[in-house]
Amino acid sequence: MPDSILVINPNSTESVTHAMDEACAPLRIPGGPAIECMTLREGPPGIETQRDVESVVGPLVRTVAEREKDHGAFAIACFSDPGLHAVREPTKKPVLGIAESLHLVGLLDAIGITTDGKIINTPAAVIGGLTYNFLPFALLPIYVSLEKIPTRL
């Protein structure tokens, strides 16, 4: 099922994975990708130290490699994004870390492209919509003028 997203809880606490699964429920919409949440059984009960972070890198890489054919994208559901770059190396599929994603949303909000993580009804959306709609009308006269220039010049 390549149009699905695998959300990986890198710690071994099933209750955390269950809570993540419940949090993902509103994102499961008809026609949207399937979202599966799983627990990394080899992980520690919590990711609290650098040793914990490093202990899950190998199992995360193996898990993504083993399940790559079954999913179109992967999300590492831990605020320290353990092993994010190592997991990205062997796959061409998107691998997202929740901390990295939150930083991007915060940056887009800070520079005014989004508001509360949404682009609807923002100045950037208006500019993007106007550009998308009127750019062809601006370029068409230029194209017509260039077409009239003899190629011998």
PDB file of N, CA and C in Angstrom, residues 6-61:
ATOM      1  N   LEU A   6       3.591   5.546   7.358  1.00  0.00           N
ATOM      2  CA  LEU A   6       3.904   4.789   8.569  1.00  0.00           C
ATOM      3  C   LEU A   6       4.465   5.761   9.601  1.00  0.00           C
ATOM      4  N   VAL A   7       3.775   5.893  10.721  1.00  0.00           N
ATOM      5  CA  VAL A   7       4.212   6.742  11.827  1.00  0.00           C
ATOM      6  C   VAL A   7       4.887   5.820  12.832  1.00  0.00           C
ATOM      7  N   ILE A   8       6.169   6.056  13.070  1.00  0.00           N
ATOM      8  CA  ILE A   8       6.953   5.170  13.935  1.00  0.00           C
ATOM      9  C   ILE A   8       7.218   5.852  15.273  1.00  0.00           C
ATOM     10  N   ASN A   9       6.763   5.214  16.344  1.00  0.00           N
ATOM     11  CA  ASN A   9       7.086   5.655  17.699  1.00  0.00           C
ATOM     12  C   ASN A   9       8.397   4.962  18.060  1.00  0.00           C
ATOM     13  N   PRO A  10       9.517   5.705  18.176  1.00  0.00           N
ATOM     14  CA  PRO A  10      10.800   5.049  18.411  1.00  0.00           C
ATOM     15  C   PRO A  10      11.009   4.537  19.828  1.00  0.00           C
ATOM     16  N   ASN A  11      10.067   4.805  20.736  1.00  0.00           N
ATOM     17  CA  ASN A  11      10.214   4.189  22.055  1.00  0.00           C
ATOM     18  C   ASN A  11       9.280   2.990  22.140  1.00  0.00           C
ATOM     19  N   SER A  12       9.487   2.162  23.115  1.00  0.00           N
ATOM     20  CA  SER A  12       8.752   0.892  23.190  1.00  0.00           C
ATOM     21  C   SER A  12       7.476   0.964  24.025  1.00  0.00           C
ATOM     22  N   THR A  13       7.016   2.149  24.320  1.00  0.00           N
ATOM     23  CA  THR A  13       5.826   2.306  25.152  1.00  0.00           C
ATOM     24  C   THR A  13       4.575   2.290  24.283  1.00  0.00           C
ATOM     25  N   GLU A  14       3.810   1.202  24.391  1.00  0.00           N
ATOM     26  CA  GLU A  14       2.611   1.010  23.562  1.00  0.00           C
ATOM     27  C   GLU A  14       1.561   2.091  23.810  1.00  0.00           C
ATOM     28  N   SER A  15       1.449   2.587  25.050  1.00  0.00           N
ATOM     29  CA  SER A  15       0.437   3.599  25.337  1.00  0.00           C
ATOM     30  C   SER A  15       0.714   4.896  24.573  1.00  0.00           C
ATOM     31  N   VAL A  16       1.985   5.197  24.338  1.00  0.00           N
ATOM     32  CA  VAL A  16       2.340   6.384  23.553  1.00  0.00           C
ATOM     33  C   VAL A  16       1.908   6.176  22.104  1.00  0.00           C
ATOM     34  N   THR A  17       2.166   4.990  21.571  1.00  0.00           N
ATOM     35  CA  THR A  17       1.759   4.693  20.200  1.00  0.00           C
ATOM     36  C   THR A  17       0.238   4.757  20.070  1.00  0.00           C
ATOM     37  N   HIS A  18      -0.470   4.238  21.060  1.00  0.00           N
ATOM     38  CA  HIS A  18      -1.936   4.278  21.038  1.00  0.00           C
ATOM     39  C   HIS A  18      -2.428   5.735  21.028  1.00  0.00           C
ATOM     40  N   ALA A  19      -1.810   6.590  21.826  1.00  0.00           N
ATOM     41  CA  ALA A  19      -2.184   8.006  21.859  1.00  0.00           C
ATOM     42  C   ALA A  19      -1.899   8.675  20.511  1.00  0.00           C
ATOM     43  N   MET A  20      -0.775   8.318  19.880  1.00  0.00           N
ATOM     44  CA  MET A  20      -0.459   8.854  18.551  1.00  0.00           C
ATOM     45  C   MET A  20      -1.494   8.416  17.530  1.00  0.00           C
ATOM     46  N   ASP A  21      -1.891   7.146  17.615  1.00  0.00           N
ATOM     47  CA  ASP A  21      -2.883   6.616  16.696  1.00  0.00           C
ATOM     48  C   ASP A  21      -4.200   7.384  16.839  1.00  0.00           C
ATOM     49  N   GLU A  22      -4.600   7.657  18.067  1.00  0.00           N
ATOM     50  CA  GLU A  22      -5.825   8.434  18.301  1.00  0.00           C
ATOM     51  C   GLU A  22      -5.679   9.859  17.777  1.00  0.00           C
ATOM     52  N   ALA A  23      -4.483  10.451  17.926  1.00  0.00           N
ATOM     53  CA  ALA A  23      -4.248  11.814  17.440  1.00  0.00           C
ATOM     54  C   ALA A  23      -4.284  11.871  15.911  1.00  0.00           C
ATOM     55  N   CYS A  24      -3.938  10.774  15.260  1.00  0.00           N
ATOM     56  CA  CYS A  24      -3.949  10.723  13.794  1.00  0.00           C
ATOM     57  C   CYS A  24      -5.341  10.474  13.233  1.00  0.00           C
ATOM     58  N   ALA A  25      -6.292  10.070  14.062  1.00  0.00           N
ATOM     59  CA  ALA A  25      -7.637   9.724  13.587  1.00  0.00           C
ATOM     60  C   ALA A  25      -8.287  10.826  12.747  1.00  0.00           C
ATOM     61  N   PRO A  26      -8.215  12.109  13.138  1.00  0.00           N
ATOM     62  CA  PRO A  26      -8.844  13.139  12.298  1.00  0.00           C
ATOM     63  C   PRO A  26      -8.180  13.307  10.928  1.00  0.00           C
ATOM     64  N   LEU A  27      -6.957  12.813  10.793  1.00  0.00           N
ATOM     65  CA  LEU A  27      -6.241  12.934   9.521  1.00  0.00           C
ATOM     66  C   LEU A  27      -6.600  11.814   8.543  1.00  0.00           C
ATOM     67  N   ARG A  28      -7.302  10.823   9.028  1.00  0.00           N
ATOM     68  CA  ARG A  28      -7.706   9.699   8.173  1.00  0.00           C
ATOM     69  C   ARG A  28      -9.011  10.079   7.476  1.00  0.00           C
ATOM     70  N   ILE A  29      -8.866  10.625   6.281  1.00  0.00           N
ATOM     71  CA  ILE A  29     -10.032  11.106   5.540  1.00  0.00           C
ATOM     72  C   ILE A  29     -10.244  10.243   4.298  1.00  0.00           C
ATOM     73  N   PRO A  30     -11.485  10.153   3.833  1.00  0.00           N
ATOM     74  CA  PRO A  30     -11.750   9.379   2.620  1.00  0.00           C
ATOM     75  C   PRO A  30     -10.932   9.916   1.444  1.00  0.00           C
ATOM     76  N   GLY A  31     -10.276   9.026   0.745  1.00  0.00           N
ATOM     77  CA  GLY A  31      -9.446   9.416  -0.384  1.00  0.00           C
ATOM     78  C   GLY A  31      -8.041   9.819   0.002  1.00  0.00           C
ATOM     79  N   GLY A  32      -7.786   9.973   1.291  1.00  0.00           N
ATOM     80  CA  GLY A  32      -6.454  10.350   1.758  1.00  0.00           C
ATOM     81  C   GLY A  32      -5.606   9.114   2.002  1.00  0.00           C
ATOM     82  N   PRO A  33      -4.346   9.310   2.313  1.00  0.00           N
ATOM     83  CA  PRO A  33      -3.483   8.159   2.567  1.00  0.00           C
ATOM     84  C   PRO A  33      -3.858   7.454   3.873  1.00  0.00           C
ATOM     85  N   ALA A  34      -3.662   6.159   3.895  1.00  0.00           N
ATOM     86  CA  ALA A  34      -3.840   5.406   5.136  1.00  0.00           C
ATOM     87  C   ALA A  34      -2.700   5.783   6.081  1.00  0.00           C
ATOM     88  N   ILE A  35      -2.987   5.859   7.353  1.00  0.00           N
ATOM     89  CA  ILE A  35      -1.966   6.194   8.346  1.00  0.00           C
ATOM     90  C   ILE A  35      -1.890   5.051   9.339  1.00  0.00           C
ATOM     91  N   GLU A  36      -0.719   4.447   9.418  1.00  0.00           N
ATOM     92  CA  GLU A  36      -0.492   3.333  10.343  1.00  0.00           C
ATOM     93  C   GLU A  36       0.522   3.765  11.386  1.00  0.00           C
ATOM     94  N   CYS A  37       0.241   3.520  12.640  1.00  0.00           N
ATOM     95  CA  CYS A  37       1.164   3.838  13.726  1.00  0.00           C
ATOM     96  C   CYS A  37       1.746   2.539  14.279  1.00  0.00           C
ATOM     97  N   MET A  38       3.044   2.549  14.530  1.00  0.00           N
ATOM     98  CA  MET A  38       3.685   1.352  15.081  1.00  0.00           C
ATOM     99  C   MET A  38       4.686   1.722  16.162  1.00  0.00           C
ATOM    100  N   THR A  39       4.932   0.767  17.039  1.00  0.00           N
ATOM    101  CA  THR A  39       5.908   0.917  18.115  1.00  0.00           C
ATOM    102  C   THR A  39       7.198   0.234  17.713  1.00  0.00           C
ATOM    103  N   LEU A  40       8.322   0.891  17.939  1.00  0.00           N
ATOM    104  CA  LEU A  40       9.629   0.282  17.700  1.00  0.00           C
ATOM    105  C   LEU A  40       9.973  -0.541  18.944  1.00  0.00           C
ATOM    106  N   ARG A  41       9.745  -1.834  18.870  1.00  0.00           N
ATOM    107  CA  ARG A  41       9.895  -2.706  20.045  1.00  0.00           C
ATOM    108  C   ARG A  41      11.318  -2.720  20.610  1.00  0.00           C
ATOM    109  N   GLU A  42      12.312  -2.452  19.752  1.00  0.00           N
ATOM    110  CA  GLU A  42      13.705  -2.455  20.220  1.00  0.00           C
ATOM    111  C   GLU A  42      14.065  -1.175  20.968  1.00  0.00           C
ATOM    112  N   GLY A  43      13.181  -0.184  20.944  1.00  0.00           N
ATOM    113  CA  GLY A  43      13.484   1.100  21.564  1.00  0.00           C
ATOM    114  C   GLY A  43      13.388   1.064  23.075  1.00  0.00           C
ATOM    115  N   PRO A  44      13.971   2.066  23.720  1.00  0.00           N
ATOM    116  CA  PRO A  44      13.841   2.180  25.175  1.00  0.00           C
ATOM    117  C   PRO A  44      12.425   2.650  25.525  1.00  0.00           C
ATOM    118  N   PRO A  45      12.035   2.593  26.792  1.00  0.00           N
ATOM    119  CA  PRO A  45      10.691   3.038  27.181  1.00  0.00           C
ATOM    120  C   PRO A  45      10.439   4.520  26.873  1.00  0.00           C
ATOM    121  N   GLY A  46      11.495   5.315  26.824  1.00  0.00           N
ATOM    122  CA  GLY A  46      11.375   6.734  26.490  1.00  0.00           C
ATOM    123  C   GLY A  46      12.682   7.211  25.884  1.00  0.00           C
ATOM    124  N   ILE A  47      12.619   8.234  25.044  1.00  0.00           N
ATOM    125  CA  ILE A  47      13.829   8.816  24.450  1.00  0.00           C
ATOM    126  C   ILE A  47      14.185  10.030  25.300  1.00  0.00           C
ATOM    127  N   GLU A  48      15.109   9.833  26.243  1.00  0.00           N
ATOM    128  CA  GLU A  48      15.419  10.885  27.205  1.00  0.00           C
ATOM    129  C   GLU A  48      16.876  11.317  27.189  1.00  0.00           C
ATOM    130  N   THR A  49      17.761  10.476  26.688  1.00  0.00           N
ATOM    131  CA  THR A  49      19.187  10.798  26.687  1.00  0.00           C
ATOM    132  C   THR A  49      19.746  10.587  25.284  1.00  0.00           C
ATOM    133  N   GLN A  50      20.973  11.062  25.077  1.00  0.00           N
ATOM    134  CA  GLN A  50      21.630  10.852  23.790  1.00  0.00           C
ATOM    135  C   GLN A  50      21.837   9.364  23.537  1.00  0.00           C
ATOM    136  N   ARG A  51      22.097   8.616  24.593  1.00  0.00           N
ATOM    137  CA  ARG A  51      22.240   7.164  24.442  1.00  0.00           C
ATOM    138  C   ARG A  51      20.937   6.545  23.917  1.00  0.00           C
ATOM    139  N   ASP A  52      19.796   7.029  24.428  1.00  0.00           N
ATOM    140  CA  ASP A  52      18.503   6.548  23.936  1.00  0.00           C
ATOM    141  C   ASP A  52      18.334   6.875  22.451  1.00  0.00           C
ATOM    142  N   VAL A  53      18.704   8.107  22.080  1.00  0.00           N
ATOM    143  CA  VAL A  53      18.597   8.520  20.678  1.00  0.00           C
ATOM    144  C   VAL A  53      19.427   7.599  19.799  1.00  0.00           C
ATOM    145  N   GLU A  54      20.664   7.386  20.184  1.00  0.00           N
ATOM    146  CA  GLU A  54      21.564   6.570  19.367  1.00  0.00           C
ATOM    147  C   GLU A  54      21.152   5.103  19.335  1.00  0.00           C
ATOM    148  N   SER A  55      20.487   4.630  20.382  1.00  0.00           N
ATOM    149  CA  SER A  55      20.105   3.217  20.426  1.00  0.00           C
ATOM    150  C   SER A  55      18.989   2.874  19.445  1.00  0.00           C
ATOM    151  N   VAL A  56      18.237   3.865  18.986  1.00  0.00           N
ATOM    152  CA  VAL A  56      17.125   3.573  18.074  1.00  0.00           C
ATOM    153  C   VAL A  56      17.459   3.808  16.606  1.00  0.00           C
ATOM    154  N   VAL A  57      18.621   4.370  16.316  1.00  0.00           N
ATOM    155  CA  VAL A  57      18.958   4.685  14.921  1.00  0.00           C
ATOM    156  C   VAL A  57      18.992   3.427  14.061  1.00  0.00           C
ATOM    157  N   GLY A  58      19.729   2.416  14.481  1.00  0.00           N
ATOM    158  CA  GLY A  58      19.815   1.168  13.706  1.00  0.00           C
ATOM    159  C   GLY A  58      18.457   0.503  13.514  1.00  0.00           C
ATOM    160  N   PRO A  59      17.682   0.307  14.580  1.00  0.00           N
ATOM    161  CA  PRO A  59      16.362  -0.288  14.406  1.00  0.00           C
ATOM    162  C   PRO A  59      15.422   0.544  13.518  1.00  0.00           C
ATOM    163  N   LEU A  60      15.523   1.863  13.584  1.00  0.00           N
ATOM    164  CA  LEU A  60      14.689   2.703  12.714  1.00  0.00           C
ATOM    165  C   LEU A  60      15.066   2.507  11.246  1.00  0.00           C
ATOM    166  N   VAL A  61      16.353   2.495  10.966  1.00  0.00           N
ATOM    167  CA  VAL A  61      16.823   2.294   9.585  1.00  0.00           C
ATOM    168  C   VAL A  61      16.344   0.942   9.076  1.00  0.00           C
TER     169      VAL A  61
END
